[in-house]
Coordinates of C-alpha atoms and ligand atoms in Angstrom, one line a residue:
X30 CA 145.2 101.9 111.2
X31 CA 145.7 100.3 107.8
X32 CA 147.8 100.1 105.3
X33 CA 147.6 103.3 103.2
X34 CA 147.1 103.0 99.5
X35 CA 150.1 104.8 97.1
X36 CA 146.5 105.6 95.3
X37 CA 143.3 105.5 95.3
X38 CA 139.9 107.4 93.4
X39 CA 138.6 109.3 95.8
X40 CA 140.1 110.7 98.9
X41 CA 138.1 112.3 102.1
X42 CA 140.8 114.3 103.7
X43 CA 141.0 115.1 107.8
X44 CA 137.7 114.3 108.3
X45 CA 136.0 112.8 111.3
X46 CA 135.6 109.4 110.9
X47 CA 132.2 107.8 112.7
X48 CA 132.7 104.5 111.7
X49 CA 129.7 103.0 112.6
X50 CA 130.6 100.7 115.3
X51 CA 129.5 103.3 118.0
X52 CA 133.7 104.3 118.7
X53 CA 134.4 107.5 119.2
X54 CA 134.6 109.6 116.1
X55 CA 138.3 110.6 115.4
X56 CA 140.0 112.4 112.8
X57 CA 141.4 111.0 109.6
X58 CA 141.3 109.8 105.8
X59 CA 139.3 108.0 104.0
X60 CA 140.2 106.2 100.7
X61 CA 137.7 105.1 98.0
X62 CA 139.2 102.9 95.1
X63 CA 136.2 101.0 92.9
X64 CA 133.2 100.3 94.7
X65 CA 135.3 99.5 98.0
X66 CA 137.5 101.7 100.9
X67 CA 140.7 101.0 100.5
X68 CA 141.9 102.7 103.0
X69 CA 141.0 104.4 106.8
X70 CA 143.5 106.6 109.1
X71 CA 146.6 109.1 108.3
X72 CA 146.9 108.6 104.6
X73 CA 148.7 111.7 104.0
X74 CA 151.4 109.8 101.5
X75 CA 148.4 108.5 99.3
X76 CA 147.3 110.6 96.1
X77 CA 143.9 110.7 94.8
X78 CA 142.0 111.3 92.0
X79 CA 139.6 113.4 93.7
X80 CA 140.4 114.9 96.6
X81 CA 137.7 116.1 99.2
X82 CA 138.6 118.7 102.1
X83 CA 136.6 117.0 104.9
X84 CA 138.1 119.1 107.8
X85 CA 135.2 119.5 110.5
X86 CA 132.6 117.3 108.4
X87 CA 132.1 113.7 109.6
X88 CA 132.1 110.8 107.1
X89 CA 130.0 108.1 108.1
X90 CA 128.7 104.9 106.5
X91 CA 125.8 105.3 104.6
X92 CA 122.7 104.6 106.6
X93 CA 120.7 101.7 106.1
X94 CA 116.9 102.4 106.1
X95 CA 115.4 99.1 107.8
X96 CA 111.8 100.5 107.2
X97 CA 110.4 100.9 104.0
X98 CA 108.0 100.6 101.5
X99 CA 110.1 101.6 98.6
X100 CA 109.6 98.4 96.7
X101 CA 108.1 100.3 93.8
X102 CA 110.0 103.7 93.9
X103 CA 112.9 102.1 93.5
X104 CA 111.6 101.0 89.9
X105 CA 109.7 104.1 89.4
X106 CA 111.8 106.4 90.7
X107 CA 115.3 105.6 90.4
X108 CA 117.0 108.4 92.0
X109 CA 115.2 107.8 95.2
X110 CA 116.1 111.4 96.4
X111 CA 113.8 111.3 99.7
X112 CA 116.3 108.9 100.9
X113 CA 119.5 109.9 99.2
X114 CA 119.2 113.0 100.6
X115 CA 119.3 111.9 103.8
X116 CA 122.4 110.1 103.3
X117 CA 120.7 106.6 103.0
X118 CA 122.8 104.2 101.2
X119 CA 120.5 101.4 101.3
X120 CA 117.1 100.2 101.7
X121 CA 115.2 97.3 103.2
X122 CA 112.0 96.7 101.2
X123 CA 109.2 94.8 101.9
X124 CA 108.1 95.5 105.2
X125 CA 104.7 95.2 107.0
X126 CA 103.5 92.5 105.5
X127 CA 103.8 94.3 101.5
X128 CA 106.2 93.4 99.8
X129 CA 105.7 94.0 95.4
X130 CA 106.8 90.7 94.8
X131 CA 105.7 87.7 93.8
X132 CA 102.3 88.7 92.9
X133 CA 100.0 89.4 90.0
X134 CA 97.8 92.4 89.4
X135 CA 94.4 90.6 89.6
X136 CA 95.9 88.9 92.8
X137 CA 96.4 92.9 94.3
X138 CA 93.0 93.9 94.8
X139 CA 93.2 94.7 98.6
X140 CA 93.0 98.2 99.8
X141 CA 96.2 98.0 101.3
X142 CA 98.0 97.4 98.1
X143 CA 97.4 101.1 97.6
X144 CA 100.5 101.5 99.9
X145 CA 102.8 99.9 97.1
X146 CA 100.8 102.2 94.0
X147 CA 97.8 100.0 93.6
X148 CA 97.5 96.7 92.0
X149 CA 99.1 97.7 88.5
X150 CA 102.1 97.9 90.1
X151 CA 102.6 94.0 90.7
X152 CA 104.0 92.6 87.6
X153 CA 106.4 90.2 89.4
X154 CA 105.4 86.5 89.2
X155 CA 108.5 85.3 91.4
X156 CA 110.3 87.2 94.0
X157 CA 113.6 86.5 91.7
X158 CA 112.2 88.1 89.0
X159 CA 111.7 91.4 90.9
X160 CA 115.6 91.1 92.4
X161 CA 116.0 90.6 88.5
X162 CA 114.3 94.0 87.4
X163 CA 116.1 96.0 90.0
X164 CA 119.2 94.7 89.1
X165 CA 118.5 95.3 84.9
X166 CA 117.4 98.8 86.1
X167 CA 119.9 100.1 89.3
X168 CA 118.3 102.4 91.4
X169 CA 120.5 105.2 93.1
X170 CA 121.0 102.9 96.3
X171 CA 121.0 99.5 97.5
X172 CA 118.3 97.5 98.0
X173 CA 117.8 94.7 100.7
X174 CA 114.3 93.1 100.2
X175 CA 112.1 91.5 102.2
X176 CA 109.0 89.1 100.8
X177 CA 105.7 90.2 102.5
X178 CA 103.2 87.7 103.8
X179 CA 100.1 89.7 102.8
X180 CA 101.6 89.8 99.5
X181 CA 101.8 85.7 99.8
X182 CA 98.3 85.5 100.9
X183 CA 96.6 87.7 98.6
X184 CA 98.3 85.4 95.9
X185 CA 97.3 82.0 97.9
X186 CA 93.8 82.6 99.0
X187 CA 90.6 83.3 97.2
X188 CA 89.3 85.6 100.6
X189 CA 91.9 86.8 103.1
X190 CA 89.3 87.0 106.3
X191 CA 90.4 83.1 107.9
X192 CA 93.6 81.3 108.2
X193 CA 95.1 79.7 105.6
X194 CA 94.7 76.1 105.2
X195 CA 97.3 73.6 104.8
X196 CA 97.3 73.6 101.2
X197 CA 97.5 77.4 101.2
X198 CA 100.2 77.1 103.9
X199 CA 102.7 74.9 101.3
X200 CA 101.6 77.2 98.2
X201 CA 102.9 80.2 100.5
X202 CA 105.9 78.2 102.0
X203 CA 107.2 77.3 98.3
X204 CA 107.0 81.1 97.6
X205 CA 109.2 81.6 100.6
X206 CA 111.3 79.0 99.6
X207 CA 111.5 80.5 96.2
X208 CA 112.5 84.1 97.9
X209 CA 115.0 82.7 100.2
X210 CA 116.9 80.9 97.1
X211 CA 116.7 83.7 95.2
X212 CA 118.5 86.5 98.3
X213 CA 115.5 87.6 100.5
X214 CA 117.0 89.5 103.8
X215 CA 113.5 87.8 105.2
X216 CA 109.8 88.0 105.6
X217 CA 107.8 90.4 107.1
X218 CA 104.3 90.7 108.5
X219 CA 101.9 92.6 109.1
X220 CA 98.7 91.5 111.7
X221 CA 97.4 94.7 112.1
X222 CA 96.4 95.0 108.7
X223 CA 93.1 92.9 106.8
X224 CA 95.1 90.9 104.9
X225 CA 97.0 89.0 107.5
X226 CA 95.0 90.3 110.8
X227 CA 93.0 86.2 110.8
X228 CA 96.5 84.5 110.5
X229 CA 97.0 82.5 113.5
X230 CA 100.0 82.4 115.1
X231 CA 101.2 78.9 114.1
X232 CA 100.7 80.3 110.3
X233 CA 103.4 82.4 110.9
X234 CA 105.5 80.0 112.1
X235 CA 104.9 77.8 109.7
X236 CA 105.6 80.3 106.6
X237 CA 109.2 81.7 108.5
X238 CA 110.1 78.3 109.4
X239 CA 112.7 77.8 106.2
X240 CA 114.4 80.9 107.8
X241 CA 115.6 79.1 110.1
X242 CA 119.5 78.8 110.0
X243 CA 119.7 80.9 106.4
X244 CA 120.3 84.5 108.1
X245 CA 117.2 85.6 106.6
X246 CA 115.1 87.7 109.6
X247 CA 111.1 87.8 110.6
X248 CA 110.4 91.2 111.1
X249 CA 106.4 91.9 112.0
X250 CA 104.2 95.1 111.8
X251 CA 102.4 93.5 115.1
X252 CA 99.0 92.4 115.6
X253 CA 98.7 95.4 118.3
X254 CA 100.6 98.2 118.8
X255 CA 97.9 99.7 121.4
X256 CA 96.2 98.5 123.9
X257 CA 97.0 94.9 123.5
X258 CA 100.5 96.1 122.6
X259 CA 102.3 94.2 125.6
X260 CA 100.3 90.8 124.4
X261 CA 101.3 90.9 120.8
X262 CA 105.3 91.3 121.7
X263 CA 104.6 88.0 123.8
X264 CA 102.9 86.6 120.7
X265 CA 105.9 87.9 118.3
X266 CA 108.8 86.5 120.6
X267 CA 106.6 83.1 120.7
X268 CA 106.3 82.6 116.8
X269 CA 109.9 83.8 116.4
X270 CA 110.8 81.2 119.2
X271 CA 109.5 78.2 118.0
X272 CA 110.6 78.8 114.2
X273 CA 114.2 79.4 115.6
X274 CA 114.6 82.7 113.7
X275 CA 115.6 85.9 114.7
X276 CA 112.7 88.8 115.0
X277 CA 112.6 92.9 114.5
X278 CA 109.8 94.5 115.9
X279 CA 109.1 97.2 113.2
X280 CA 108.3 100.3 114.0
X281 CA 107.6 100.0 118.0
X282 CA 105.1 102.5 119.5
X283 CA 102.5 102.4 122.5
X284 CA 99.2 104.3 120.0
X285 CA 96.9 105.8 121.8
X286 CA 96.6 108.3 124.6
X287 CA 95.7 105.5 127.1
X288 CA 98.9 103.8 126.4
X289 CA 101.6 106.4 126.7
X290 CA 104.1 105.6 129.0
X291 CA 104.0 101.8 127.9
X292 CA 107.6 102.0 126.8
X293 CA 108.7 101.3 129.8
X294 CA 107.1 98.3 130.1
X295 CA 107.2 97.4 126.7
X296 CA 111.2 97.8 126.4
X297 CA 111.3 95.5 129.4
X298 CA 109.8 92.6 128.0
X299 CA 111.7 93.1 124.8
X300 CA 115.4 93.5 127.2
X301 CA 114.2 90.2 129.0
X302 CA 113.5 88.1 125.8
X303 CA 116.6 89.2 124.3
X304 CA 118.0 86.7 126.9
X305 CA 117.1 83.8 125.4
X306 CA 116.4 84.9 121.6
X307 CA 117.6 87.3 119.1
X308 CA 115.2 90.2 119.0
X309 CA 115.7 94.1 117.5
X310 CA 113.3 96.5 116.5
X311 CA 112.9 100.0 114.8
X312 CA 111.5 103.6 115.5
X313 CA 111.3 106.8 113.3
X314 CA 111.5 110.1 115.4
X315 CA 108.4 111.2 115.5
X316 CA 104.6 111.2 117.4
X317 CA 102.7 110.6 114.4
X318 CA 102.5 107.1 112.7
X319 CA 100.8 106.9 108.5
X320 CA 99.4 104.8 106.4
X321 CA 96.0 104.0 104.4
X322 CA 93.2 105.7 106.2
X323 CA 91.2 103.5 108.6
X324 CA 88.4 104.4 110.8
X325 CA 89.4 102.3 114.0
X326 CA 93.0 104.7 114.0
X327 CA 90.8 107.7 113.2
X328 CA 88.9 107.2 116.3
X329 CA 92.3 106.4 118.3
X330 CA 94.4 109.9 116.9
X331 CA 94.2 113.0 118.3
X332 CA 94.7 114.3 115.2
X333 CA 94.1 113.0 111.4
X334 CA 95.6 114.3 108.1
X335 CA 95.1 113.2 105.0
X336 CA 98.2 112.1 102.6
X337 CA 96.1 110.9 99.4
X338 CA 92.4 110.1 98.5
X339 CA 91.7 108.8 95.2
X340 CA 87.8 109.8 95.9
X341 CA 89.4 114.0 96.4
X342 CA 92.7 114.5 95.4
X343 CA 92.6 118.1 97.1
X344 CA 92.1 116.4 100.6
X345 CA 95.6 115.6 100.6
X346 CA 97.5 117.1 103.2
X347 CA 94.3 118.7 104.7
X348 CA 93.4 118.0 108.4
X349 CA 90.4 115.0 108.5
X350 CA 88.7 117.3 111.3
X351 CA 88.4 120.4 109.1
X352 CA 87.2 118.7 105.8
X353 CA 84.2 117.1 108.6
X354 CA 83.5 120.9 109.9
X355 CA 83.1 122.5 106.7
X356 CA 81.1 119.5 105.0
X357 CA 78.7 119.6 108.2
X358 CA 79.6 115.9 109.0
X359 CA 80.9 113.8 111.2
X360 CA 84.7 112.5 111.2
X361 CA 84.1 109.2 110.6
X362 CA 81.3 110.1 107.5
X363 CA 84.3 112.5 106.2
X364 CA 86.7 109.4 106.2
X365 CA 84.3 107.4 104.1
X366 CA 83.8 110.1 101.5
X367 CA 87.3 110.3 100.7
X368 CA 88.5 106.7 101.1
X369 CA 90.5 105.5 99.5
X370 CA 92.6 107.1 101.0
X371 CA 95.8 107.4 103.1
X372 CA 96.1 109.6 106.8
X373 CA 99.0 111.0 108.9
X374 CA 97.7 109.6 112.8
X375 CA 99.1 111.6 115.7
X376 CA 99.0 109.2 118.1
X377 CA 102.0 108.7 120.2
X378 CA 103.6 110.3 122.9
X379 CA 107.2 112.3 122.8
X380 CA 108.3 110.2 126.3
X381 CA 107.9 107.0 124.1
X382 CA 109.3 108.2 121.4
X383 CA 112.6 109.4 123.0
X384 CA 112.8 106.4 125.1
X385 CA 112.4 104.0 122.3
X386 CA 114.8 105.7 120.6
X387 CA 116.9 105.7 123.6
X388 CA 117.1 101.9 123.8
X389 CA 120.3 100.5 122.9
X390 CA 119.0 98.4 120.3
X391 CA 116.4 100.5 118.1
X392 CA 117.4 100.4 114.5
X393 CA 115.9 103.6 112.8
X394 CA 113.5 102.7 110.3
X395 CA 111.9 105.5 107.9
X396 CA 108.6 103.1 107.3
X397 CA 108.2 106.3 105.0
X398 CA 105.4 105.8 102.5
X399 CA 106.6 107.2 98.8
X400 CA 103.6 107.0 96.8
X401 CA 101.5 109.7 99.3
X402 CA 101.1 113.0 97.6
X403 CA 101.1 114.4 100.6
X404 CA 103.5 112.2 102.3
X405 CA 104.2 111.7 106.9
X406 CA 107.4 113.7 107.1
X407 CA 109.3 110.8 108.0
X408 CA 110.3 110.1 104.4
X409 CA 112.3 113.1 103.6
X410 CA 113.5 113.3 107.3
X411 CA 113.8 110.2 109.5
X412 CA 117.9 110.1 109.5
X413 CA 118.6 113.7 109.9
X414 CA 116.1 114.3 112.5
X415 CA 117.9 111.8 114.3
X416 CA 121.0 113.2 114.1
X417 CA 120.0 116.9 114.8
X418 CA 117.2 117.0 116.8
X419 CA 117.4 114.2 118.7
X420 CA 121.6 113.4 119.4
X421 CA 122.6 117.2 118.8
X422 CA 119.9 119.4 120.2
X423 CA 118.5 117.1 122.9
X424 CA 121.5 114.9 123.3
X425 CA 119.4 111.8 123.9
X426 CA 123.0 110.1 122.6
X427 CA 126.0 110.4 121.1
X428 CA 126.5 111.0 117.3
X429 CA 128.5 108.1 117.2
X430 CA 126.0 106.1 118.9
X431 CA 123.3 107.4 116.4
X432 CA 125.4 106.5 113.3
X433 CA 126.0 103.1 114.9
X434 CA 121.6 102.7 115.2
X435 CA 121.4 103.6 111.4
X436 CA 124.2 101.9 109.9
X437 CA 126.2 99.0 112.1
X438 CA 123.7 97.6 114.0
X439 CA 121.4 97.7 111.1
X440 CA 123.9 95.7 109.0
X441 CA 124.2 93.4 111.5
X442 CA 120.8 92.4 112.5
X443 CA 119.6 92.5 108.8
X444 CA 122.7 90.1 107.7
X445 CA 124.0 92.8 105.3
X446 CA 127.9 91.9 104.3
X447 CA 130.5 94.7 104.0
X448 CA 128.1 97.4 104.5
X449 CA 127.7 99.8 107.7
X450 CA 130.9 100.1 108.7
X451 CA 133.7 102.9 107.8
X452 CA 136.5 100.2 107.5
X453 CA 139.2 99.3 104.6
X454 CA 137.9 96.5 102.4
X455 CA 134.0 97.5 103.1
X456 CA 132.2 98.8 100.4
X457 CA 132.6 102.6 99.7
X458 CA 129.0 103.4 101.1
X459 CA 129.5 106.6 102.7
X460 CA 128.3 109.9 103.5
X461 CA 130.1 113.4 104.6
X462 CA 127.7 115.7 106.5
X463 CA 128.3 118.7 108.8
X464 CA 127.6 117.6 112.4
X465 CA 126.8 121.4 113.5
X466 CA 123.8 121.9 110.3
X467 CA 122.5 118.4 109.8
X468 CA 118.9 118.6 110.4
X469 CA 115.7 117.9 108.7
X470 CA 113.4 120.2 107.0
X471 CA 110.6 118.4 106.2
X472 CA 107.3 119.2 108.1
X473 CA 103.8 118.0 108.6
X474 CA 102.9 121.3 106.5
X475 CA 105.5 121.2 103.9
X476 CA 106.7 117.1 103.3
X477 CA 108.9 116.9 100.6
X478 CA 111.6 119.3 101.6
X479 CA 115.3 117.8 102.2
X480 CA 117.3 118.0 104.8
X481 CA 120.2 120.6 105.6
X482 CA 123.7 119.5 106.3
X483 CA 123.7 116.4 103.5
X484 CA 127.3 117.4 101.8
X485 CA 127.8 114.0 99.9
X486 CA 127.1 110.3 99.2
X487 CA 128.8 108.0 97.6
X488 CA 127.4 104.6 96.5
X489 CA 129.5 101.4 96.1
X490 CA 131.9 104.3 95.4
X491 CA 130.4 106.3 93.2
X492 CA 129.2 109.8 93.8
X493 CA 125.3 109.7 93.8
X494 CA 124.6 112.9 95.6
X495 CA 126.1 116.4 95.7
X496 CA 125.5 119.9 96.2
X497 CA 121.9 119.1 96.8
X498 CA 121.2 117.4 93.9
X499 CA 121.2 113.4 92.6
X500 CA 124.4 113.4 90.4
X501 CA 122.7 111.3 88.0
X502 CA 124.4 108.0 89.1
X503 CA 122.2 105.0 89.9
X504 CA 125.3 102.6 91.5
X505 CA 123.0 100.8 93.6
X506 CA 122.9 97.3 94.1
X507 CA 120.7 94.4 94.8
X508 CA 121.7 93.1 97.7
X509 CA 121.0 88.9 98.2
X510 CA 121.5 87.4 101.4
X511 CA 124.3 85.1 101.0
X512 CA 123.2 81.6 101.1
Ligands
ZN1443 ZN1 103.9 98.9 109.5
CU1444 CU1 105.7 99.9 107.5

C-alpha cells in the first residue's frame, strides 16, 4: 500500500483494483490528483473532490491499443469514440507499414493509402511535424506513433515494385533518423502489401538499424501470414536479429482454410526465439481479418464483405458473393467493378484464434480500420470482446490476466513510461467497468455500435468518457519515446 493522500481530485471508492500487472484484483481506492494517481489501497481518511462509488466495478488502467491505423482519426476525429468507448486510453499509430507521416500528397498515390483516407490526407513533410499537429490539436487519448516504411518508400522511390537502392536506403534511414529524434515508439512494416512486398530482407535491416539501443520497436505486418506463414516468422526473427532490435509480430494469424491449426506450430517457433531475442506480437478476437480489397485474399476467404468502394458506395457492408450473384458475374469480376475498395476476409479459424490469444505474450491489438464506412467489427469491439467473451464467458484466462495483455505488457514492450499500470505516481489513465456486463456489441451486420459495461475513463486524469458519451475533453497526449 501507499501513502494515502489528505486529498486528492478524484476518488474511486471500494473498487476492484486490476492493476495491470496480471495480480490478483483486490479491493480498494483509487486517488486521482492532476494528470497522475496519487494514491492506491484503503484511503478511507482521504477526501476528494469527486467521489465515485466503485463497489463491484473494477478499475483498471486504460488499455493501450498496440494495433491501429488511427493516424488520421485522431486529427479528424478527435473524440476517437470507437476506442474510448472501449476503455482505450491510448493508441499506437502507424502500423503495417502506414504510417501519415512524413509524406506528401503527390508522394500517396498507392492504393493502399486509401487505408489512412487517401492521399489528401498526408500533409506532414517530417514525422515531427505530425507529433507537432497532434500535440496543437489533443485528441481524446494518447497517442504512441510508429513511422511506416511504405510510407518511407512511397516518399523515396519513383516505383515501389524492386528494392531500394542504396541511395534510397540513406534517403529512408535519415527519415528514420528524423522520426526517432523527434519520439517515434518504432517502425513498422508491412511485406504483404505492394508497397514494401519487393523489400529484401537486408532493406529492413538496414532502415530499423538506428533502433538499435533507443527503445524504439520493429513491429511487421509479415510478408506471409498463410501458407508460407512459418517461413516469414523465420525471416522476421532474422532481420530483427541482426539489427539488434526488439520485434512484435502484428496481428498473428494462420489465413486460410489449409492452414488452420498452424498456431501451434507457429507459437512454438515464436516461444523458442524468444530465447535468444526479444519478440511479442498481437491478435484481435476474431476469425475475420480487413483491409483494402484484393483478389489473391478474395480467393483465400470463405467469405468476403465489403467495408467501402469508392466505385459503389452502396456495396459497403454487402457480402462480395451476393453483389457477384445478382450482377450475373463472377467473384473476382465483382471485386474489380467496385475496387477501390476495402473487404471484411473470413479467413481464420476459432482454435487459432483462442490459442493465440491464449499465449502468454499476445498484446491485443485492434488493427481496426476508422475510415471504412462500413467498418470489421474489431474497431468498436476488440477490448471488450476480450474481456467478455473471451475471459468471462469462455474463461480462456483470468480478467486480471486480460487487463495485464492490454495494458502492462503493452506498456512494456512498446516502451511506454508511467502508463499501464494502476500504481501511485502513474499517470491517471484509467477505466471503471462492470466485470459481469462488459461485452461488445458491435457486429459484422451492425459495426459501429459500442460496447456495454464501459462506466468511465479518465485521461491523464481527466474525465473523457461517461454515461456513454465523450465528455467533451480531449486530455490526450503525444506520447515521445524518451531518448
Ligand atoms: Zn496489417
Ligand atoms: Cu494493421
Amino acid at each position: 500500500m501507499t501513502d494515502a493522500p489528505a486529498t486528492c481530485d478524484i476518488l474511486f471508492r471500494d473498487a476492484t483494483i486490476v492493476d495491470g500487472t496480471g495480480a490478483p484484483g483486490r479491493r480498494g481506492d483509487v486517488a486521482v490528483t492532476g494528470d497522475r494517481i496519487s494514491g492506491v489501497g484503503d484511503l478511507a481518511a482521504t477526501t476528494a473532490g469527486e467521489e465515485i462509488a466503485a463497489t463491484g466495478k473494477v478499475v483498471a488502467p486504460g488499455f493501450i491499443d498496440v494495433h491501429t491505423h488511427d493516424d488520421r482519426a485522431l486529427i479528424t476525429d478527435p473524440d476517437m469514440t470507437p476506442k474510448l468507448s472501449q476503455g482505450v486510453t491510448t493508441v499506437v499509430p502507424g502500423n503495417c507499414g502506414f504510417s501519415l507521416a512524413p509524406l506528401l500528397p503527390e508522394h500517396a498515390k498507392d492504393p493502399v493509402f486509401e487505408l489512412m483516407g487517401g492521399p489528401d490526407a498526408f500533409l506532414y513533410p517530417t514525422f515531427g511535424s505530425y507529433l507537432d499537429a497532434l500535440d496543437a490539436a489533443p485528441a481524446a487519448i494518447n497517442a504512441a506513433p510508429l513511422v511506416g516504411h511504405a510510407t518511407l518508400r512511397a516518399g523515396a522511390m519513383d516505383t515501389m515494385d524492386r528494392a531500394a537502392t542504396e541511395d534510397e536506403i540513406a534517403a529512408m534511414r535519415a527519415k528514420v533518423g528524423e522520426a526517432l529524434e523527434s519520439g517515434a515508439a518504432g517502425f513498422s512494416s508491412g511485406l504483404f502489401y505492394p508497397p514494401g512486398r519487393q523489400a529484401p530482407a537486408a532493406e529492413l535491416v538496414a532502415l530499423i538499424e538506428p533502433l538499435a539501443g533507443t527503445g524504439a520497436v520493429y513491429t511487421t505486418h509479415m510478408r506471409n501470414e498463410d501458407d508460407h506463414v512459418e517461413d516469414s516468422l523465420e525471416e522476421t526473427f532474422e532481420t530483427a536479429r541482426q539489427a539488434g532490435v526488439p520485434v512484435v509480430i502484428s496481428h498473428h494469424k494462420c489465413a486460410g482454410v489449409t492452414n488452420h491449426g498452424r498456431s501451434t506450430a507457429t507459437l512454438g517457433r515464436i516461444e523458442k526465439a524468444r530465447q535468444g531475442q526479444a519478440v511479442g506480437l498481437d491478435a484481435y478476437p476474431y476469425t475475420a481479418g480487413s483491409t483494402v480489397l484484393m483478389n489473391e485474399l478474395v480467393e483465400r476467404a470463405e467469405r468476403t464483405i465489403i467495408t467501402w468502394s469508392n466505385t459503389v458506395p452502396e456495396a459497403a457492408g454487402r457480402d462480395l458473393a451476393e453483389l457477384a450473384a445478382e450482377w450475373g458475374v463472377e467473384i473476382l469480376e465483382a471485386a474489380d467493378r467496385v475496387q477501390p475498395a476495402g473487404a471484411v476476409y473470413f479467413m481464420l479459424s476459432e482454435e487459432d484464434v483462442q490459442s493465440i490469444l491464449a499465449y502468454s505474450r499476445t498484446m491485443i491489438g485492434s488493427d481496426g480500420i476508422p475510415h471504412d464506412k462500413h467498418p470489421h467489427p474489431r474497431l468498436w469491439g476488440t477490448f471488450p470482446r476480450v474481456l467478455g467473451h473471451y475471459a468471462r464467458e469462455l474463461g480462456l484466462f483470468t480478467l486480471e490476466e486480460a487487463v495485464h495483455r492490454m495494458s502492462g505488457l503493452s506498456a512494456e514492450t512498446f516502451g511506454i513510461k508511467d502508463r499501464g499500470r494502476v500504481a501511485a505516481g502513474c499517470f491517471a489513465d484509467l477505466v471503471l467497468f462492470d466485470p459481469e456486463t462488459v461485452i461488445d456489441r458491435a457486429t459484422y451486420e451492425q459495426p459501429e455500435r459500442p460496447a456495454a459495461g464501459i462506466d468511465m475513463v479518465l485521461v491523464n486524469g481527466s474525465v473523457a468518457y461517461a454515461a456513454g458519451k465523450w465528455t467533451g475533453s480531449r486530455s490526450g497526449r503525444t506520447i515521445r519515446r524518451a531518448a
